[in-house]
Coordinates of C-alpha atoms in Angstrom, one line a residue:
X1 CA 166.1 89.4 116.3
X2 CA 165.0 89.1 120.0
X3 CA 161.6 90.4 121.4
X4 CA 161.7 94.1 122.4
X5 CA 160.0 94.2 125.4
X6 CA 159.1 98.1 127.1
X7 CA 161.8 98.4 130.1
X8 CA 159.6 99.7 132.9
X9 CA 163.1 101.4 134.0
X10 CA 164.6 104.5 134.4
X11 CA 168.2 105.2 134.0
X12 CA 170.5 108.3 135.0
X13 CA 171.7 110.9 132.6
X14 CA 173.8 114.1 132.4
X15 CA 172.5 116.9 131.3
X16 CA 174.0 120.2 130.3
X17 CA 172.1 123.0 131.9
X18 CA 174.3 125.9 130.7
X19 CA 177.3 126.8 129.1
X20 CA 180.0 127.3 131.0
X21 CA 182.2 130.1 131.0
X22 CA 185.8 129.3 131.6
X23 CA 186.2 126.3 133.8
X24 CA 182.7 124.4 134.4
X25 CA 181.2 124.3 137.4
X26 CA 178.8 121.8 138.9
X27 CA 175.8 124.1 138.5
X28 CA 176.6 123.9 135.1
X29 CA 175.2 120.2 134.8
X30 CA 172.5 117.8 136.3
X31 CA 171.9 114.1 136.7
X32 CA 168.5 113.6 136.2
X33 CA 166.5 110.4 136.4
X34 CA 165.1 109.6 132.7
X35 CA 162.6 107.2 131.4
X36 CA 164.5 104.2 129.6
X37 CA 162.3 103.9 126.1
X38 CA 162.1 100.4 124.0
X39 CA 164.5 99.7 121.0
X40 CA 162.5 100.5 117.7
X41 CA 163.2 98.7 114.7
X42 CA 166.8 98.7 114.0
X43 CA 167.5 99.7 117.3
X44 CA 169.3 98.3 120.4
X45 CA 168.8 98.8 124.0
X46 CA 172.6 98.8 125.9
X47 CA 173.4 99.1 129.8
X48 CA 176.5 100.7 129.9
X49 CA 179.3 99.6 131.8
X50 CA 181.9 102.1 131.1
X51 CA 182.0 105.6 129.5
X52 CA 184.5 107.8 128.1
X53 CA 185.6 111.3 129.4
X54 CA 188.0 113.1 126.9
X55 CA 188.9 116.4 126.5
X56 CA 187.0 117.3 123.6
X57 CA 183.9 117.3 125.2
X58 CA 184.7 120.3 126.5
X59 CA 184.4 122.3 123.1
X60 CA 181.2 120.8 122.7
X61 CA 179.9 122.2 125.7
X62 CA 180.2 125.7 124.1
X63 CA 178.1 127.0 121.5
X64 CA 180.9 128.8 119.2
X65 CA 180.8 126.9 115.8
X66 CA 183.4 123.4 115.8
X67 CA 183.9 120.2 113.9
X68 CA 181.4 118.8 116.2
X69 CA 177.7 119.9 117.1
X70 CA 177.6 121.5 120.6
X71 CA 175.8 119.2 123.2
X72 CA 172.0 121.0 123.4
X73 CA 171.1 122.7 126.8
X74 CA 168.4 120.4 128.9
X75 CA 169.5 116.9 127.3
X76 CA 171.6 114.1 127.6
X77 CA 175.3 114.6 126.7
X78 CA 177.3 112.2 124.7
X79 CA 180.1 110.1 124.6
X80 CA 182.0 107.1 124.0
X81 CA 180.7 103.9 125.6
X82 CA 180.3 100.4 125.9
X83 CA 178.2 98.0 127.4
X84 CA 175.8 95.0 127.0
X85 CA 172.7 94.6 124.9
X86 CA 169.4 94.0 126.7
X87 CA 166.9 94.3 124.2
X88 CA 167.4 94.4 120.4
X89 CA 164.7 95.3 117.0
X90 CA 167.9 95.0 115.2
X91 CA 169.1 92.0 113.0
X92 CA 172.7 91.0 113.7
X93 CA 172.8 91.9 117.4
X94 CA 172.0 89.9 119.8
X95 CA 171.0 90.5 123.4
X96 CA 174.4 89.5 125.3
X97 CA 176.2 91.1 122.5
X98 CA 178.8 94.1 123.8
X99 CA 178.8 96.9 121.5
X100 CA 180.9 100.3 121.5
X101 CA 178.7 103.6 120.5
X102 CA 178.8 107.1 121.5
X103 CA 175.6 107.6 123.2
X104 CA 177.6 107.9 127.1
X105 CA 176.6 109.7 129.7
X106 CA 173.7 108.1 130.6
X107 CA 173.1 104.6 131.9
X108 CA 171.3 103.2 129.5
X109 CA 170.8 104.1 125.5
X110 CA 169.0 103.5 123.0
X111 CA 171.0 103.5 120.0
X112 CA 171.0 102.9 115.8
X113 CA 172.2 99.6 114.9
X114 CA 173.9 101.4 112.1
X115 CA 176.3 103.2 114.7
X116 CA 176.4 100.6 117.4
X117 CA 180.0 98.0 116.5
X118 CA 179.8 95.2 118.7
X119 CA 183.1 94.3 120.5
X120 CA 184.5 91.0 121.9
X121 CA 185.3 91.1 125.7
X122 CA 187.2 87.9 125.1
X123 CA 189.4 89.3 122.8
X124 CA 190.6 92.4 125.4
X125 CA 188.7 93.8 128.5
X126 CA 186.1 96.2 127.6
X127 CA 187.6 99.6 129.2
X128 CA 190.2 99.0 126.1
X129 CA 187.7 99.7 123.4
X130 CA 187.6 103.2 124.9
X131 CA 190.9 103.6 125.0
X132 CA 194.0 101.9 123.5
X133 CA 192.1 100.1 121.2
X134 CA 189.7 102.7 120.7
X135 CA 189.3 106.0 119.7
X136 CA 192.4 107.5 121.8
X137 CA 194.6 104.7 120.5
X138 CA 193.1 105.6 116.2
X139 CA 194.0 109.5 117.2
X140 CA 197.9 108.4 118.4
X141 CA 198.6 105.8 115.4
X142 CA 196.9 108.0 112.7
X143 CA 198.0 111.6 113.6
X144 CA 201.7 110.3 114.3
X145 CA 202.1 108.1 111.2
X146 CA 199.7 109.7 108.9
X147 CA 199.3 113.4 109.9
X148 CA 203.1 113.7 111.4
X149 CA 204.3 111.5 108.8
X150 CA 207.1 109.4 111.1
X151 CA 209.5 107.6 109.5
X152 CA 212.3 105.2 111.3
X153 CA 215.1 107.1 112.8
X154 CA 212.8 110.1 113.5
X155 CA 213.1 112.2 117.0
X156 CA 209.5 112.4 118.3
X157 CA 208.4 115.1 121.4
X158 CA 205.3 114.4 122.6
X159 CA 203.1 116.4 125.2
X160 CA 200.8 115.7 127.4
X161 CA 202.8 112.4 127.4
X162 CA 201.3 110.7 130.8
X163 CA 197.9 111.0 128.9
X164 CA 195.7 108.0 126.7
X165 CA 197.0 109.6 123.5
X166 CA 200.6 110.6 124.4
X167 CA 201.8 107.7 126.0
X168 CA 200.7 105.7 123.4
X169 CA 202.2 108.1 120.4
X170 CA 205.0 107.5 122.2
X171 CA 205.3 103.6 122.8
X172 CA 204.5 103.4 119.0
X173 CA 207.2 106.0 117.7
X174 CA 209.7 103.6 119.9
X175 CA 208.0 100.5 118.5
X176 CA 208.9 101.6 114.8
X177 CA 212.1 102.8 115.1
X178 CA 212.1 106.2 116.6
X179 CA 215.9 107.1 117.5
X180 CA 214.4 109.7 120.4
X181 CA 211.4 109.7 122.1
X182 CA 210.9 112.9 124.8
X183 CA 207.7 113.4 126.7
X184 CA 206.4 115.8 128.4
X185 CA 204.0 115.7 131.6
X186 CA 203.2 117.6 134.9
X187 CA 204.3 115.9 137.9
X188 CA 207.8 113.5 138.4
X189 CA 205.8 110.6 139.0
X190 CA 204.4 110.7 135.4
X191 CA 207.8 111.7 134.2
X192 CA 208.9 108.6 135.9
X193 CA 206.4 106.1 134.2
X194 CA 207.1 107.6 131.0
X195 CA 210.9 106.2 131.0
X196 CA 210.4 103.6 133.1
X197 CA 207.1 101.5 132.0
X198 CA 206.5 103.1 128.8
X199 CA 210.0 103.4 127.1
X200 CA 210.5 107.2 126.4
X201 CA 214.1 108.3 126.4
X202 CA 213.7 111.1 128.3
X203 CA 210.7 113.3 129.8
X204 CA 210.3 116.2 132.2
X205 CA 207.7 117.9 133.9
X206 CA 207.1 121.1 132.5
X207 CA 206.3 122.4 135.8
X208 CA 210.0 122.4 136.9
X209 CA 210.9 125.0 134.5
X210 CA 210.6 126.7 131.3
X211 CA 209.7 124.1 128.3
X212 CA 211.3 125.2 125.9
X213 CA 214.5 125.0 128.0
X214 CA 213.5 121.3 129.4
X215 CA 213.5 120.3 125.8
X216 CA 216.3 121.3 124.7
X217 CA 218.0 119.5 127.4
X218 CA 216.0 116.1 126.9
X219 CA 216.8 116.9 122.9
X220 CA 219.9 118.6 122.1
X221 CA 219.8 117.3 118.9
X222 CA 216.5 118.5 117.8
X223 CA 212.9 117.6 117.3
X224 CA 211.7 116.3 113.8
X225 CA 208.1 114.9 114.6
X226 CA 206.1 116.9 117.3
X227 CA 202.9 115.2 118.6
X228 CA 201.3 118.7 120.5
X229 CA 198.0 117.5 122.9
X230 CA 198.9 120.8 125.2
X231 CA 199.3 123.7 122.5
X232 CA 200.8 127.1 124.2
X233 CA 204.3 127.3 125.7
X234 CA 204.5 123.4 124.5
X235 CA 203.9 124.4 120.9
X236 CA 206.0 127.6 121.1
X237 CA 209.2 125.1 122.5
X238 CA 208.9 122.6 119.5
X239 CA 208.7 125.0 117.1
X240 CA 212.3 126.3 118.2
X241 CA 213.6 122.8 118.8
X242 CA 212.4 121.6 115.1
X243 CA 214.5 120.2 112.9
X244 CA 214.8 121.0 109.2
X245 CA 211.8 119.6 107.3
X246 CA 210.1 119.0 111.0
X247 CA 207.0 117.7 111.0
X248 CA 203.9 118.8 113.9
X249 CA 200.6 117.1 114.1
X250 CA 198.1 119.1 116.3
X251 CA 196.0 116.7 118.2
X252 CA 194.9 119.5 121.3
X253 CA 195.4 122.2 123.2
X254 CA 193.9 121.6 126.6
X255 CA 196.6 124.5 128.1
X256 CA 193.9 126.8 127.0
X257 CA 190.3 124.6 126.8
X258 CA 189.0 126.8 129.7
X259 CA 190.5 130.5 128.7
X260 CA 188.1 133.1 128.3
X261 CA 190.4 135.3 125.9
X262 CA 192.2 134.5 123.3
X263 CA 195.2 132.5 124.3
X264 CA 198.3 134.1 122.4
X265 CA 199.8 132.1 119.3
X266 CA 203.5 131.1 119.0
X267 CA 206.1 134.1 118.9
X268 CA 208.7 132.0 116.9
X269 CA 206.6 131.1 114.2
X270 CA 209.3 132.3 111.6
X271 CA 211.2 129.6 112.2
X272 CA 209.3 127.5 110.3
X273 CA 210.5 129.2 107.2
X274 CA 214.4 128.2 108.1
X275 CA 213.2 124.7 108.8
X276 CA 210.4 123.7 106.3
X277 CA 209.0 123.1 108.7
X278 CA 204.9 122.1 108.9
X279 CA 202.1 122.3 111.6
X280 CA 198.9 120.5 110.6
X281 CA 196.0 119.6 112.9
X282 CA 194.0 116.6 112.4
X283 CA 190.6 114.9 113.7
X284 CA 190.6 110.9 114.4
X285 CA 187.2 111.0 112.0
X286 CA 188.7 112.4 109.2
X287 CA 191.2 108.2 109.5
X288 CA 188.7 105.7 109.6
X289 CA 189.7 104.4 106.9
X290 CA 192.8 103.1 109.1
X291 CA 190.9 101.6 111.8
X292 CA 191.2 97.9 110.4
X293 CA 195.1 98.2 109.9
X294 CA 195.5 100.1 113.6
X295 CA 194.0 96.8 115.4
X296 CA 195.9 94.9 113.1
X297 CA 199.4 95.9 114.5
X298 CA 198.2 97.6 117.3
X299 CA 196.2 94.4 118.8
X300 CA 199.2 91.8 118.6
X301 CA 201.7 94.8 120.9
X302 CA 198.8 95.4 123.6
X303 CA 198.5 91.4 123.7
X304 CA 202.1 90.7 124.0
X305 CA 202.3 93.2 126.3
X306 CA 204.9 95.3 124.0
X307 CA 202.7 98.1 123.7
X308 CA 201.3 99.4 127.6
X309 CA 198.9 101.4 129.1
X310 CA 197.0 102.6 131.8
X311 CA 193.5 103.4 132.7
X312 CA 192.1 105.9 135.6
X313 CA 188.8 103.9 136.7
X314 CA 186.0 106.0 138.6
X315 CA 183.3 104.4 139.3
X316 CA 180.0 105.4 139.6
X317 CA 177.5 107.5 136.8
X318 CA 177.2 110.1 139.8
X319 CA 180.8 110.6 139.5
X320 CA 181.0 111.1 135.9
X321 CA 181.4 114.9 135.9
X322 CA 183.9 114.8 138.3
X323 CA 185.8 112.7 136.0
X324 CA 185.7 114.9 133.5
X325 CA 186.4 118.0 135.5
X326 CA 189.9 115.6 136.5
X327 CA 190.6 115.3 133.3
X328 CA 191.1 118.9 132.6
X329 CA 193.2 118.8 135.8
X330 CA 194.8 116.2 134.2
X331 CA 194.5 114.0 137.2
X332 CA 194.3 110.7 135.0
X333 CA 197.5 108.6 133.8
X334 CA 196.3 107.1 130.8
X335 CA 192.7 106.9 129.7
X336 CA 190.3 108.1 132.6
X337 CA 187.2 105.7 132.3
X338 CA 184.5 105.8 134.3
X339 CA 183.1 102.1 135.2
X340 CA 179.0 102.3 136.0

């Protein structure tokens, strides 16, 4: 355990200065110039050097009751993030030592031991812990093997395709035997990456035409896993494209994130009686419990280079909303990081 000397530093953070209503707007938020305490005991100081924007964070940016606390009005949002340790009252980490936590946002935290897991930037760059081998890469593996329930010869649809999650649901399904993988995204660039770096056997952009139509062409044979990250007309075109005993895991919605009404459910939800079909929704959280057998086969395909992926780098803590605001947009291919 290392001395914990008093940083005489300040370090930027984002706050949440109201709730927005429908899409956020920069008034919304502030980056304000805090005082950077001193580790207590059990505690470690980190400078960050990347953070995590996912699309989540919008829900906790409202007050209406979730699976997660909503951030509080006048302090620092969180995160996921990783960076170096520069002072530590905690035994078992170093300073030098990387660790990934969820205190982001902000460019420096102070953060429990207890919830700090140090990482190895030998082992696979740092950005990666945020994403393919992080959280985004846990939510793919577990809510398409676990909560979908894949099995080889399955046909798998993804939306949302382009994105950290999708792209990677979908290099897995291939990975393990899919015999159709279909994604969807929203420009013919992404569309283009999808089959060409990442594998899928067909994709569109479901801003060419109607979905459900789109996926019937990509799968005339059906649908038996959906992976849904987009909800709305996406959701509503699986349904009718399932396949008897279909299976559909509910990872997002961000079609309707930033709706001030209700957005409308499936019409077609009937179906589901004809097929057997099943829809359940699923939080990374609630898998853990995978996380040692995910980097076990997951590692070895990002090392090899089997398994791909891309990361949107902004750099900059001043541009960290913005990030998060592209996001939404859906301006990122692959996980959108921002590097500090």
């Amino acid at each position: 355990m290392s001395d914990t000397p008093t940083p005489s530093a300040t370090g930027r953070e984002w706050h949440l200065l109201s709730r927005p209503v429908g899409w956020p707007e920069p008034e919304d938020f502030a980056l304000v110039e805090a005082e950077v305490p001193a580790p207590g005991e059990g505690q470690v100081l980190v400078r960050n050097e990347y953070l995590s924007v996912d699309p989540y964070m919008r829900g906790r940016m409202s007050a209406a009751k979730s699976y997660v606390a909503p951030y509080e009005l006048g302090k620092a949002m969180q995160g996921g993030a990783v960076g170096e340790v520069v002072a530590s009252g905690a035994e078992g980490i170093a300073v030098g030592d990387h660790v990934l936590h969820f205190f982001g946002w902000r460019e420096y935290a102070v953060v429990d031991a207890k919830n700090a897991v140090k990482v190895d930037p030998e082992a696979a760059p740092l950005s990666t812990y945020l994403g393919v081998l992080g959280m985004t890469g846990l939510t793919a593996y577990a809510g398409l093997l676990r909560t979908a329930a894949f099995k080889e010869g399955d046909s798998v649809f993804v939306s949302g395709a382009a994105g950290a999650v999708g792209s990677q649901v979908g290099q897995i399904a291939k990975l393990k035997g899919a015999s159709r993988v279909i994604g969807s995204a929203g420009s013919d660039e992404k569309v283009r990456l999808l089959v060409e770096e990442y594998g899928f056997d067909a994709a569109f952009n479901y801003k060419n035409g109607p979905v459900s139509e789109q996926l019937r062409a990509a799968a005339p044979d059906g649908v038996d896993v959906y992976f849904d990250n987009v909800g709305g007309d996406h959701l509503e075109a699986a349904i009718g494209s399932l396949n008897r005993d279909g299976r559909i895991a509910v990872c997002g919605a961000i079609s309707v994130y930033n709706n001030t009404e209700p957005a409308p459910g499936p019409k077609n939800l009937a179906r589901l009686i004809q097929t057997r079909g099943r829809i359940e929704g699923f939080l990374v959280g609630d898998h853990y419990d995978l996380q040692g057998q995910f980097v076990q086969e997951i590692g070895p395909w990002v090392r090899s280079g089997e398994l791909k992926y891309r990361e949107t780098v902004v750099e900059g803590i001043e541009n960290n909303l913005e990030a998060f605001l592209g996001v939404l947009r859906g301006d990122n291919t692959g996980k959108m990081i921002v590097k500090l």
